[in-house]
Amino acid sequence: MRRAHSVHEMKQKLERRSDNKLLVQVVMARLKENGQIDDARYAKQFARQRTESRKQGKFRVARDLRARGVPDRHIDAALKETAEQNDEAAMVRQRIERKLRSYRGEIDERKMASMYSSLLRAGFSADVVRRELKAITKEEVPEVETG
């Protein structure tokens, strides 16, 4: 394996390679028994990596974990653990400052809306994004329709 996999992902990969369902079940049971595959550990490692290195918010991490077939109980525990270690507002500030350095000229409403939507796509809560944008730019952040 090049990267860790969730139980769901591993089962799908094995089923694609073998038509024998019993063999897939035996291999999955052995992987779980040996501790080589564990959704709780996978979710914690995934959440930590995504928040620390990629600076993604909890909503994005949760969505990506759900897409990988990780149960919600493991997702919630992993997000709670990473929230204790990371400050969401600080991550939003870092992303805003990096974005502001790349902008040339005056920051108009279009650039603010672009920054706002990119932070929402990164998985941060709208309240935190609005508060941090307002604090850094010292002006009212326009409401942007999401969806």
mmCIF file of N, CA and C in Angstrom:
data_model
loop_
_atom_site.group_PDB
_atom_site.id
_atom_site.type_symbol
_atom_site.label_atom_id
_atom_site.label_comp_id
_atom_site.label_asym_id
_atom_site.label_seq_id
_atom_site.Cartn_x
_atom_site.Cartn_y
_atom_site.Cartn_z
ATOM 1 N N MET A 1 0.842 -1.187 0.000
ATOM 2 C CA MET A 1 0.000 0.000 0.000
ATOM 3 C C MET A 1 0.883 1.244 0.000
ATOM 4 N N ARG A 2 0.553 2.184 -0.811
ATOM 5 C CA ARG A 2 1.277 3.448 -0.835
ATOM 6 C C ARG A 2 0.735 4.412 0.203
ATOM 7 N N ARG A 3 -0.536 4.328 0.488
ATOM 8 C CA ARG A 3 -1.148 5.185 1.503
ATOM 9 C C ARG A 3 -2.125 4.344 2.307
ATOM 10 N N ALA A 4 -2.531 4.898 3.428
ATOM 11 C CA ALA A 4 -3.507 4.191 4.262
ATOM 12 C C ALA A 4 -4.854 4.172 3.545
ATOM 13 N N HIS A 5 -5.644 3.156 3.848
ATOM 14 C CA HIS A 5 -6.977 3.030 3.259
ATOM 15 C C HIS A 5 -7.992 2.778 4.353
ATOM 16 N N SER A 6 -9.215 3.235 4.109
ATOM 17 C CA SER A 6 -10.301 2.909 5.025
ATOM 18 C C SER A 6 -10.733 1.475 4.752
ATOM 19 N N VAL A 7 -11.511 0.923 5.671
ATOM 20 C CA VAL A 7 -12.008 -0.448 5.508
ATOM 21 C C VAL A 7 -12.819 -0.550 4.211
ATOM 22 N N HIS A 8 -13.664 0.432 3.974
ATOM 23 C CA HIS A 8 -14.513 0.451 2.779
ATOM 24 C C HIS A 8 -13.675 0.467 1.495
ATOM 25 N N GLU A 9 -12.655 1.338 1.460
ATOM 26 C CA GLU A 9 -11.800 1.431 0.278
ATOM 27 C C GLU A 9 -11.062 0.114 0.015
ATOM 28 N N MET A 10 -10.522 -0.472 1.078
ATOM 29 C CA MET A 10 -9.768 -1.701 0.922
ATOM 30 C C MET A 10 -10.674 -2.832 0.420
ATOM 31 N N LYS A 11 -11.880 -2.890 0.963
ATOM 32 C CA LYS A 11 -12.821 -3.930 0.535
ATOM 33 C C LYS A 11 -13.149 -3.768 -0.952
ATOM 34 N N GLN A 12 -13.356 -2.526 -1.385
ATOM 35 C CA GLN A 12 -13.642 -2.275 -2.804
ATOM 36 C C GLN A 12 -12.476 -2.696 -3.687
ATOM 37 N N LYS A 13 -11.254 -2.366 -3.265
ATOM 38 C CA LYS A 13 -10.074 -2.730 -4.054
ATOM 39 C C LYS A 13 -9.933 -4.238 -4.174
ATOM 40 N N LEU A 14 -10.138 -4.931 -3.067
ATOM 41 C CA LEU A 14 -10.023 -6.388 -3.094
ATOM 42 C C LEU A 14 -11.119 -7.019 -3.952
ATOM 43 N N GLU A 15 -12.336 -6.488 -3.871
ATOM 44 C CA GLU A 15 -13.439 -7.029 -4.670
ATOM 45 C C GLU A 15 -13.215 -6.822 -6.167
ATOM 46 N N ARG A 16 -12.528 -5.746 -6.531
ATOM 47 C CA ARG A 16 -12.221 -5.521 -7.944
ATOM 48 C C ARG A 16 -11.200 -6.538 -8.457
ATOM 49 N N ARG A 17 -10.311 -6.979 -7.564
ATOM 50 C CA ARG A 17 -9.254 -7.899 -7.972
ATOM 51 C C ARG A 17 -9.669 -9.368 -7.911
ATOM 52 N N SER A 18 -10.693 -9.677 -7.134
ATOM 53 C CA SER A 18 -11.071 -11.080 -6.974
ATOM 54 C C SER A 18 -12.588 -11.231 -7.052
ATOM 55 N N ASP A 19 -13.016 -12.282 -7.723
ATOM 56 C CA ASP A 19 -14.449 -12.574 -7.802
ATOM 57 C C ASP A 19 -14.916 -13.387 -6.605
ATOM 58 N N ASN A 20 -13.971 -13.933 -5.844
ATOM 59 C CA ASN A 20 -14.278 -14.782 -4.707
ATOM 60 C C ASN A 20 -14.597 -13.920 -3.473
ATOM 61 N N LYS A 21 -15.890 -13.800 -3.151
ATOM 62 C CA LYS A 21 -16.332 -12.964 -2.031
ATOM 63 C C LYS A 21 -15.819 -13.494 -0.692
ATOM 64 N N LEU A 22 -15.760 -14.814 -0.550
ATOM 65 C CA LEU A 22 -15.293 -15.421 0.694
ATOM 66 C C LEU A 22 -13.826 -15.071 0.935
ATOM 67 N N LEU A 23 -13.026 -15.106 -0.105
ATOM 68 C CA LEU A 23 -11.611 -14.753 0.011
ATOM 69 C C LEU A 23 -11.452 -13.297 0.465
ATOM 70 N N VAL A 24 -12.252 -12.412 -0.100
ATOM 71 C CA VAL A 24 -12.207 -10.990 0.286
ATOM 72 C C VAL A 24 -12.538 -10.853 1.772
ATOM 73 N N GLN A 25 -13.558 -11.563 2.237
ATOM 74 C CA GLN A 25 -13.939 -11.495 3.653
ATOM 75 C C GLN A 25 -12.828 -12.012 4.562
ATOM 76 N N VAL A 26 -12.181 -13.092 4.147
ATOM 77 C CA VAL A 26 -11.091 -13.666 4.942
ATOM 78 C C VAL A 26 -9.915 -12.689 5.023
ATOM 79 N N VAL A 27 -9.551 -12.102 3.900
ATOM 80 C CA VAL A 27 -8.439 -11.145 3.875
ATOM 81 C C VAL A 27 -8.773 -9.927 4.725
ATOM 82 N N MET A 28 -9.989 -9.421 4.614
ATOM 83 C CA MET A 28 -10.398 -8.254 5.408
ATOM 84 C C MET A 28 -10.361 -8.580 6.896
ATOM 85 N N ALA A 29 -10.841 -9.757 7.268
ATOM 86 C CA ALA A 29 -10.829 -10.167 8.675
ATOM 87 C C ALA A 29 -9.398 -10.253 9.193
ATOM 88 N N ARG A 30 -8.494 -10.784 8.384
ATOM 89 C CA ARG A 30 -7.098 -10.897 8.802
ATOM 90 C C ARG A 30 -6.448 -9.518 8.941
ATOM 91 N N LEU A 31 -6.738 -8.614 8.015
ATOM 92 C CA LEU A 31 -6.187 -7.260 8.102
ATOM 93 C C LEU A 31 -6.657 -6.551 9.371
ATOM 94 N N LYS A 32 -7.939 -6.706 9.694
ATOM 95 C CA LYS A 32 -8.493 -6.091 10.906
ATOM 96 C C LYS A 32 -7.892 -6.729 12.156
ATOM 97 N N GLU A 33 -7.776 -8.042 12.145
ATOM 98 C CA GLU A 33 -7.252 -8.782 13.286
ATOM 99 C C GLU A 33 -5.798 -8.400 13.584
ATOM 100 N N ASN A 34 -5.004 -8.213 12.540
ATOM 101 C CA ASN A 34 -3.596 -7.842 12.700
ATOM 102 C C ASN A 34 -3.398 -6.355 12.963
ATOM 103 N N GLY A 35 -4.482 -5.595 12.937
ATOM 104 C CA GLY A 35 -4.392 -4.164 13.189
ATOM 105 C C GLY A 35 -3.810 -3.377 12.026
ATOM 106 N N GLN A 36 -3.813 -3.970 10.854
ATOM 107 C CA GLN A 36 -3.266 -3.292 9.691
ATOM 108 C C GLN A 36 -4.265 -2.340 9.045
ATOM 109 N N ILE A 37 -5.519 -2.513 9.389
ATOM 110 C CA ILE A 37 -6.542 -1.614 8.846
ATOM 111 C C ILE A 37 -7.528 -1.303 9.966
ATOM 112 N N ASP A 38 -7.734 -0.014 10.193
ATOM 113 C CA ASP A 38 -8.562 0.431 11.309
ATOM 114 C C ASP A 38 -9.123 1.814 10.958
ATOM 115 N N ASP A 39 -10.444 1.901 10.847
ATOM 116 C CA ASP A 39 -11.061 3.169 10.451
ATOM 117 C C ASP A 39 -10.825 4.284 11.460
ATOM 118 N N ALA A 40 -10.816 3.987 12.748
ATOM 119 C CA ALA A 40 -10.611 5.026 13.764
ATOM 120 C C ALA A 40 -9.223 5.633 13.611
ATOM 121 N N ARG A 41 -8.214 4.788 13.499
ATOM 122 C CA ARG A 41 -6.836 5.273 13.338
ATOM 123 C C ARG A 41 -6.686 6.014 12.012
ATOM 124 N N TYR A 42 -7.295 5.464 10.960
ATOM 125 C CA TYR A 42 -7.233 6.091 9.643
ATOM 126 C C TYR A 42 -7.854 7.494 9.679
ATOM 127 N N ALA A 43 -9.012 7.627 10.304
ATOM 128 C CA ALA A 43 -9.704 8.924 10.368
ATOM 129 C C ALA A 43 -8.858 9.948 11.131
ATOM 130 N N LYS A 44 -8.249 9.537 12.239
ATOM 131 C CA LYS A 44 -7.411 10.466 13.020
ATOM 132 C C LYS A 44 -6.201 10.918 12.216
ATOM 133 N N GLN A 45 -5.544 9.965 11.574
ATOM 134 C CA GLN A 45 -4.358 10.293 10.783
ATOM 135 C C GLN A 45 -4.729 11.191 9.592
ATOM 136 N N PHE A 46 -5.827 10.880 8.921
ATOM 137 C CA PHE A 46 -6.293 11.647 7.766
ATOM 138 C C PHE A 46 -6.643 13.079 8.187
ATOM 139 N N ALA A 47 -7.406 13.212 9.277
ATOM 140 C CA ALA A 47 -7.820 14.537 9.752
ATOM 141 C C ALA A 47 -6.608 15.367 10.169
ATOM 142 N N ARG A 48 -5.681 14.754 10.874
ATOM 143 C CA ARG A 48 -4.478 15.477 11.317
ATOM 144 C C ARG A 48 -3.674 15.963 10.117
ATOM 145 N N GLN A 49 -3.483 15.088 9.135
ATOM 146 C CA GLN A 49 -2.703 15.448 7.957
ATOM 147 C C GLN A 49 -3.376 16.565 7.158
ATOM 148 N N ARG A 50 -4.689 16.460 6.977
ATOM 149 C CA ARG A 50 -5.398 17.470 6.191
ATOM 150 C C ARG A 50 -5.452 18.832 6.886
ATOM 151 N N THR A 51 -5.578 18.849 8.207
ATOM 152 C CA THR A 51 -5.654 20.138 8.893
ATOM 153 C C THR A 51 -4.274 20.764 9.070
ATOM 154 N N GLU A 52 -3.265 19.955 9.357
ATOM 155 C CA GLU A 52 -1.941 20.522 9.614
ATOM 156 C C GLU A 52 -1.178 20.884 8.352
ATOM 157 N N SER A 53 -1.167 20.009 7.363
ATOM 158 C CA SER A 53 -0.360 20.309 6.184
ATOM 159 C C SER A 53 -1.148 21.023 5.082
ATOM 160 N N ARG A 54 -2.381 20.617 4.866
ATOM 161 C CA ARG A 54 -3.167 21.253 3.806
ATOM 162 C C ARG A 54 -4.005 22.429 4.305
ATOM 163 N N LYS A 55 -4.079 22.601 5.604
ATOM 164 C CA LYS A 55 -4.854 23.696 6.218
ATOM 165 C C LYS A 55 -6.305 23.688 5.753
ATOM 166 N N GLN A 56 -6.927 22.502 5.825
ATOM 167 C CA GLN A 56 -8.330 22.389 5.448
ATOM 168 C C GLN A 56 -9.202 22.406 6.697
ATOM 169 N N GLY A 57 -10.425 22.861 6.541
ATOM 170 C CA GLY A 57 -11.363 22.954 7.644
ATOM 171 C C GLY A 57 -12.071 21.646 7.914
ATOM 172 N N LYS A 58 -12.798 21.635 9.030
ATOM 173 C CA LYS A 58 -13.427 20.388 9.483
ATOM 174 C C LYS A 58 -14.519 19.891 8.541
ATOM 175 N N PHE A 59 -15.236 20.792 7.881
ATOM 176 C CA PHE A 59 -16.304 20.350 6.986
ATOM 177 C C PHE A 59 -15.739 19.631 5.759
ATOM 178 N N ARG A 60 -14.637 20.131 5.236
ATOM 179 C CA ARG A 60 -13.991 19.503 4.075
ATOM 180 C C ARG A 60 -13.423 18.138 4.464
ATOM 181 N N VAL A 61 -12.770 18.068 5.620
ATOM 182 C CA VAL A 61 -12.189 16.806 6.082
ATOM 183 C C VAL A 61 -13.293 15.772 6.289
ATOM 184 N N ALA A 62 -14.393 16.188 6.912
ATOM 185 C CA ALA A 62 -15.512 15.264 7.155
ATOM 186 C C ALA A 62 -16.100 14.769 5.844
ATOM 187 N N ARG A 63 -16.268 15.661 4.875
ATOM 188 C CA ARG A 63 -16.818 15.267 3.575
ATOM 189 C C ARG A 63 -15.902 14.260 2.876
ATOM 190 N N ASP A 64 -14.595 14.511 2.917
ATOM 191 C CA ASP A 64 -13.643 13.602 2.273
ATOM 192 C C ASP A 64 -13.618 12.242 2.962
ATOM 193 N N LEU A 65 -13.712 12.232 4.289
ATOM 194 C CA LEU A 65 -13.734 10.955 5.009
ATOM 195 C C LEU A 65 -15.011 10.174 4.711
ATOM 196 N N ARG A 66 -16.141 10.867 4.635
ATOM 197 C CA ARG A 66 -17.404 10.189 4.297
ATOM 198 C C ARG A 66 -17.321 9.579 2.897
ATOM 199 N N ALA A 67 -16.684 10.300 1.978
ATOM 200 C CA ALA A 67 -16.524 9.786 0.615
ATOM 201 C C ALA A 67 -15.660 8.530 0.594
ATOM 202 N N ARG A 68 -14.802 8.380 1.590
ATOM 203 C CA ARG A 68 -13.937 7.203 1.682
ATOM 204 C C ARG A 68 -14.586 6.079 2.486
ATOM 205 N N GLY A 69 -15.825 6.262 2.912
ATOM 206 C CA GLY A 69 -16.569 5.205 3.578
ATOM 207 C C GLY A 69 -16.289 5.053 5.058
ATOM 208 N N VAL A 70 -15.763 6.081 5.697
ATOM 209 C CA VAL A 70 -15.476 6.018 7.133
ATOM 210 C C VAL A 70 -16.765 6.340 7.900
ATOM 211 N N PRO A 71 -17.100 5.536 8.914
ATOM 212 C CA PRO A 71 -18.319 5.796 9.701
ATOM 213 C C PRO A 71 -18.253 7.141 10.445
ATOM 214 N N ASP A 72 -19.421 7.759 10.628
ATOM 215 C CA ASP A 72 -19.501 9.074 11.268
ATOM 216 C C ASP A 72 -18.930 9.099 12.677
ATOM 217 N N ARG A 73 -19.050 8.013 13.433
ATOM 218 C CA ARG A 73 -18.530 8.020 14.806
ATOM 219 C C ARG A 73 -17.013 8.207 14.813
ATOM 220 N N HIS A 74 -16.315 7.626 13.838
ATOM 221 C CA HIS A 74 -14.861 7.793 13.745
ATOM 222 C C HIS A 74 -14.509 9.195 13.255
ATOM 223 N N ILE A 75 -15.314 9.713 12.336
ATOM 224 C CA ILE A 75 -15.088 11.062 11.808
ATOM 225 C C ILE A 75 -15.228 12.079 12.927
ATOM 226 N N ASP A 76 -16.315 11.983 13.712
ATOM 227 C CA ASP A 76 -16.550 12.929 14.805
ATOM 228 C C ASP A 76 -15.424 12.898 15.823
ATOM 229 N N ALA A 77 -14.960 11.696 16.186
ATOM 230 C CA ALA A 77 -13.875 11.578 17.165
ATOM 231 C C ALA A 77 -12.587 12.184 16.624
ATOM 232 N N ALA A 78 -12.294 11.942 15.356
ATOM 233 C CA ALA A 78 -11.071 12.478 14.752
ATOM 234 C C ALA A 78 -11.118 14.001 14.657
ATOM 235 N N LEU A 79 -12.271 14.539 14.281
ATOM 236 C CA LEU A 79 -12.403 15.994 14.169
ATOM 237 C C LEU A 79 -12.323 16.669 15.533
ATOM 238 N N LYS A 80 -12.902 16.030 16.542
ATOM 239 C CA LYS A 80 -12.835 16.578 17.891
ATOM 240 C C LYS A 80 -11.381 16.633 18.363
ATOM 241 N N GLU A 81 -10.629 15.575 18.088
ATOM 242 C CA GLU A 81 -9.230 15.518 18.501
ATOM 243 C C GLU A 81 -8.388 16.577 17.783
ATOM 244 N N THR A 82 -8.594 16.747 16.482
ATOM 245 C CA THR A 82 -7.814 17.743 15.751
ATOM 246 C C THR A 82 -8.238 19.162 16.099
ATOM 247 N N ALA A 83 -9.516 19.362 16.450
ATOM 248 C CA ALA A 83 -9.984 20.697 16.846
ATOM 249 C C ALA A 83 -9.312 21.147 18.139
ATOM 250 N N GLU A 84 -9.017 20.190 19.023
ATOM 251 C CA GLU A 84 -8.332 20.534 20.267
ATOM 252 C C GLU A 84 -6.899 20.980 20.001
ATOM 253 N N GLN A 85 -6.285 20.454 18.955
ATOM 254 C CA GLN A 85 -4.884 20.746 18.668
ATOM 255 C C GLN A 85 -4.694 21.919 17.722
ATOM 256 N N ASN A 86 -5.699 22.247 16.918
ATOM 257 C CA ASN A 86 -5.562 23.303 15.912
ATOM 258 C C ASN A 86 -6.603 24.391 16.123
ATOM 259 N N ASP A 87 -6.198 25.625 15.838
ATOM 260 C CA ASP A 87 -7.093 26.767 15.945
ATOM 261 C C ASP A 87 -7.627 27.102 14.548
ATOM 262 N N GLU A 88 -8.937 26.914 14.370
ATOM 263 C CA GLU A 88 -9.546 27.138 13.054
ATOM 264 C C GLU A 88 -9.378 28.589 12.597
ATOM 265 N N ALA A 89 -9.551 29.527 13.510
ATOM 266 C CA ALA A 89 -9.424 30.949 13.155
ATOM 267 C C ALA A 89 -8.010 31.270 12.686
ATOM 268 N N ALA A 90 -7.017 30.680 13.326
ATOM 269 C CA ALA A 90 -5.626 30.928 12.930
ATOM 270 C C ALA A 90 -5.354 30.377 11.528
ATOM 271 N N MET A 91 -5.921 29.205 11.223
ATOM 272 C CA MET A 91 -5.741 28.641 9.883
ATOM 273 C C MET A 91 -6.405 29.522 8.827
ATOM 274 N N VAL A 92 -7.583 30.041 9.150
ATOM 275 C CA VAL A 92 -8.283 30.931 8.215
ATOM 276 C C VAL A 92 -7.449 32.198 7.997
ATOM 277 N N ARG A 93 -6.913 32.764 9.079
ATOM 278 C CA ARG A 93 -6.067 33.958 8.953
ATOM 279 C C ARG A 93 -4.856 33.691 8.061
ATOM 280 N N GLN A 94 -4.205 32.551 8.238
ATOM 281 C CA GLN A 94 -3.039 32.210 7.416
ATOM 282 C C GLN A 94 -3.413 32.136 5.945
ATOM 283 N N ARG A 95 -4.545 31.496 5.657
ATOM 284 C CA ARG A 95 -4.974 31.378 4.260
ATOM 285 C C ARG A 95 -5.331 32.739 3.672
ATOM 286 N N ILE A 96 -5.969 33.600 4.468
ATOM 287 C CA ILE A 96 -6.335 34.943 3.991
ATOM 288 C C ILE A 96 -5.080 35.750 3.704
ATOM 289 N N GLU A 97 -4.129 35.718 4.640
ATOM 290 C CA GLU A 97 -2.897 36.496 4.447
ATOM 291 C C GLU A 97 -2.124 36.027 3.222
ATOM 292 N N ARG A 98 -2.073 34.721 3.008
ATOM 293 C CA ARG A 98 -1.383 34.188 1.828
ATOM 294 C C ARG A 98 -2.096 34.651 0.554
ATOM 295 N N LYS A 99 -3.425 34.644 0.580
ATOM 296 C CA LYS A 99 -4.197 35.069 -0.584
ATOM 297 C C LYS A 99 -4.010 36.572 -0.840
ATOM 298 N N LEU A 100 -3.992 37.371 0.233
ATOM 299 C CA LEU A 100 -3.822 38.810 0.078
ATOM 300 C C LEU A 100 -2.465 39.165 -0.535
ATOM 301 N N ARG A 101 -1.436 38.408 -0.191
ATOM 302 C CA ARG A 101 -0.104 38.663 -0.769
ATOM 303 C C ARG A 101 -0.109 38.418 -2.277
ATOM 304 N N SER A 102 -0.935 37.485 -2.742
ATOM 305 C CA SER A 102 -0.952 37.172 -4.171
ATOM 306 C C SER A 102 -1.777 38.187 -4.978
ATOM 307 N N TYR A 103 -2.682 38.920 -4.317
ATOM 308 C CA TYR A 103 -3.511 39.895 -5.019
ATOM 309 C C TYR A 103 -2.715 41.161 -5.306
ATOM 310 N N ARG A 104 -2.933 41.682 -6.494
ATOM 311 C CA ARG A 104 -2.314 42.961 -6.855
ATOM 312 C C ARG A 104 -3.423 44.012 -6.913
ATOM 313 N N GLY A 105 -3.092 45.183 -6.503
ATOM 314 C CA GLY A 105 -4.068 46.252 -6.574
ATOM 315 C C GLY A 105 -5.026 46.242 -5.397
ATOM 316 N N GLU A 106 -6.104 46.979 -5.557
ATOM 317 C CA GLU A 106 -7.085 47.128 -4.486
ATOM 318 C C GLU A 106 -7.933 45.859 -4.349
ATOM 319 N N ILE A 107 -8.306 45.583 -3.128
ATOM 320 C CA ILE A 107 -9.157 44.417 -2.876
ATOM 321 C C ILE A 107 -10.606 44.866 -2.978
ATOM 322 N N ASP A 108 -11.251 44.490 -4.059
ATOM 323 C CA ASP A 108 -12.630 44.895 -4.285
ATOM 324 C C ASP A 108 -13.578 43.783 -3.834
ATOM 325 N N GLU A 109 -14.874 44.005 -4.072
ATOM 326 C CA GLU A 109 -15.891 43.040 -3.643
ATOM 327 C C GLU A 109 -15.728 41.686 -4.323
ATOM 328 N N ARG A 110 -15.320 41.705 -5.586
ATOM 329 C CA ARG A 110 -15.150 40.457 -6.325
ATOM 330 C C ARG A 110 -14.044 39.599 -5.701
ATOM 331 N N LYS A 111 -12.942 40.230 -5.344
ATOM 332 C CA LYS A 111 -11.831 39.494 -4.720
ATOM 333 C C LYS A 111 -12.228 38.991 -3.340
ATOM 334 N N MET A 112 -12.991 39.794 -2.609
ATOM 335 C CA MET A 112 -13.457 39.372 -1.284
ATOM 336 C C MET A 112 -14.391 38.165 -1.411
ATOM 337 N N ALA A 113 -15.301 38.223 -2.386
ATOM 338 C CA ALA A 113 -16.229 37.113 -2.598
ATOM 339 C C ALA A 113 -15.476 35.849 -3.015
ATOM 340 N N SER A 114 -14.457 36.024 -3.838
ATOM 341 C CA SER A 114 -13.634 34.893 -4.262
ATOM 342 C C SER A 114 -12.917 34.272 -3.068
ATOM 343 N N MET A 115 -12.353 35.111 -2.211
ATOM 344 C CA MET A 115 -11.662 34.630 -1.024
ATOM 345 C C MET A 115 -12.636 33.919 -0.084
ATOM 346 N N TYR A 116 -13.802 34.508 0.084
ATOM 347 C CA TYR A 116 -14.831 33.946 0.962
ATOM 348 C C TYR A 116 -15.249 32.556 0.478
ATOM 349 N N SER A 117 -15.530 32.440 -0.813
ATOM 350 C CA SER A 117 -15.978 31.143 -1.331
ATOM 351 C C SER A 117 -14.859 30.114 -1.323
ATOM 352 N N SER A 118 -13.618 30.528 -1.545
ATOM 353 C CA SER A 118 -12.518 29.555 -1.512
ATOM 354 C C SER A 118 -12.301 29.035 -0.091
ATOM 355 N N LEU A 119 -12.512 29.887 0.914
ATOM 356 C CA LEU A 119 -12.390 29.449 2.305
ATOM 357 C C LEU A 119 -13.534 28.508 2.687
ATOM 358 N N LEU A 120 -14.719 28.764 2.153
ATOM 359 C CA LEU A 120 -15.841 27.843 2.406
ATOM 360 C C LEU A 120 -15.571 26.488 1.752
ATOM 361 N N ARG A 121 -15.033 26.501 0.532
ATOM 362 C CA ARG A 121 -14.696 25.242 -0.140
ATOM 363 C C ARG A 121 -13.606 24.480 0.605
ATOM 364 N N ALA A 122 -12.739 25.218 1.288
ATOM 365 C CA ALA A 122 -11.664 24.584 2.064
ATOM 366 C C ALA A 122 -12.206 23.948 3.336
ATOM 367 N N GLY A 123 -13.485 24.193 3.642
ATOM 368 C CA GLY A 123 -14.120 23.493 4.749
ATOM 369 C C GLY A 123 -14.223 24.252 6.050
ATOM 370 N N PHE A 124 -14.043 25.549 6.016
ATOM 371 C CA PHE A 124 -14.157 26.344 7.235
ATOM 372 C C PHE A 124 -15.585 26.845 7.404
ATOM 373 N N SER A 125 -15.988 27.077 8.650
ATOM 374 C CA SER A 125 -17.356 27.538 8.902
ATOM 375 C C SER A 125 -17.511 28.992 8.448
ATOM 376 N N ALA A 126 -18.691 29.303 7.949
ATOM 377 C CA ALA A 126 -18.966 30.635 7.395
ATOM 378 C C ALA A 126 -18.782 31.730 8.449
ATOM 379 N N ASP A 127 -19.167 31.460 9.688
ATOM 380 C CA ASP A 127 -19.028 32.464 10.748
ATOM 381 C C ASP A 127 -17.574 32.838 10.984
ATOM 382 N N VAL A 128 -16.713 31.833 11.064
ATOM 383 C CA VAL A 128 -15.289 32.084 11.309
ATOM 384 C C VAL A 128 -14.680 32.820 10.121
ATOM 385 N N VAL A 129 -15.021 32.402 8.916
ATOM 386 C CA VAL A 129 -14.488 33.036 7.711
ATOM 387 C C VAL A 129 -14.892 34.503 7.666
ATOM 388 N N ARG A 130 -16.177 34.781 7.896
ATOM 389 C CA ARG A 130 -16.669 36.159 7.865
ATOM 390 C C ARG A 130 -15.990 37.011 8.925
ATOM 391 N N ARG A 131 -15.861 36.460 10.138
ATOM 392 C CA ARG A 131 -15.235 37.199 11.243
ATOM 393 C C ARG A 131 -13.773 37.537 10.934
ATOM 394 N N GLU A 132 -13.040 36.569 10.405
ATOM 395 C CA GLU A 132 -11.617 36.785 10.116
ATOM 396 C C GLU A 132 -11.422 37.727 8.924
ATOM 397 N N LEU A 133 -12.248 37.598 7.899
ATOM 398 C CA LEU A 133 -12.153 38.526 6.762
ATOM 399 C C LEU A 133 -12.457 39.950 7.208
ATOM 400 N N LYS A 134 -13.456 40.082 8.052
ATOM 401 C CA LYS A 134 -13.832 41.405 8.542
ATOM 402 C C LYS A 134 -12.709 41.992 9.397
ATOM 403 N N ALA A 135 -12.088 41.173 10.237
ATOM 404 C CA ALA A 135 -11.010 41.644 11.109
ATOM 405 C C ALA A 135 -9.779 42.064 10.301
ATOM 406 N N ILE A 136 -9.451 41.324 9.277
ATOM 407 C CA ILE A 136 -8.247 41.632 8.502
ATOM 408 C C ILE A 136 -8.471 42.806 7.558
ATOM 409 N N THR A 137 -9.623 42.876 6.939
ATOM 410 C CA THR A 137 -9.856 43.927 5.952
ATOM 411 C C THR A 137 -10.507 45.166 6.540
ATOM 412 N N LYS A 138 -10.990 45.065 7.765
ATOM 413 C CA LYS A 138 -11.607 46.205 8.473
ATOM 414 C C LYS A 138 -12.827 46.766 7.756
ATOM 415 N N GLU A 139 -13.505 45.897 7.031
ATOM 416 C CA GLU A 139 -14.732 46.341 6.368
ATOM 417 C C GLU A 139 -15.741 45.215 6.354
ATOM 418 N N GLU A 140 -16.958 45.518 6.013
ATOM 419 C CA GLU A 140 -18.046 44.544 6.013
ATOM 420 C C GLU A 140 -17.859 43.540 4.885
ATOM 421 N N VAL A 141 -18.008 42.287 5.197
ATOM 422 C CA VAL A 141 -17.887 41.217 4.201
ATOM 423 C C VAL A 141 -19.254 40.993 3.573
ATOM 424 N N PRO A 142 -19.332 41.029 2.262
ATOM 425 C CA PRO A 142 -20.625 40.836 1.603
ATOM 426 C C PRO A 142 -21.098 39.394 1.757
ATOM 427 N N GLU A 143 -22.409 39.237 1.869
ATOM 428 C CA GLU A 143 -22.997 37.892 1.910
ATOM 429 C C GLU A 143 -22.895 37.292 0.517
ATOM 430 N N VAL A 144 -22.478 36.040 0.437
ATOM 431 C CA VAL A 144 -22.342 35.353 -0.848
ATOM 432 C C VAL A 144 -23.237 34.128 -0.811
ATOM 433 N N GLU A 145 -24.013 33.967 -1.860
ATOM 434 C CA GLU A 145 -24.888 32.802 -1.938
ATOM 435 C C GLU A 145 -24.027 31.573 -2.181
ATOM 436 N N THR A 146 -24.209 30.535 -1.361
ATOM 437 C CA THR A 146 -23.467 29.288 -1.551
ATOM 438 C C THR A 146 -24.423 28.233 -2.060
ATOM 439 N N GLY A 147 -23.871 27.325 -2.804
ATOM 440 C CA GLY A 147 -24.768 26.254 -3.213
ATOM 441 C C GLY A 147 -24.503 25.830 -4.529
#
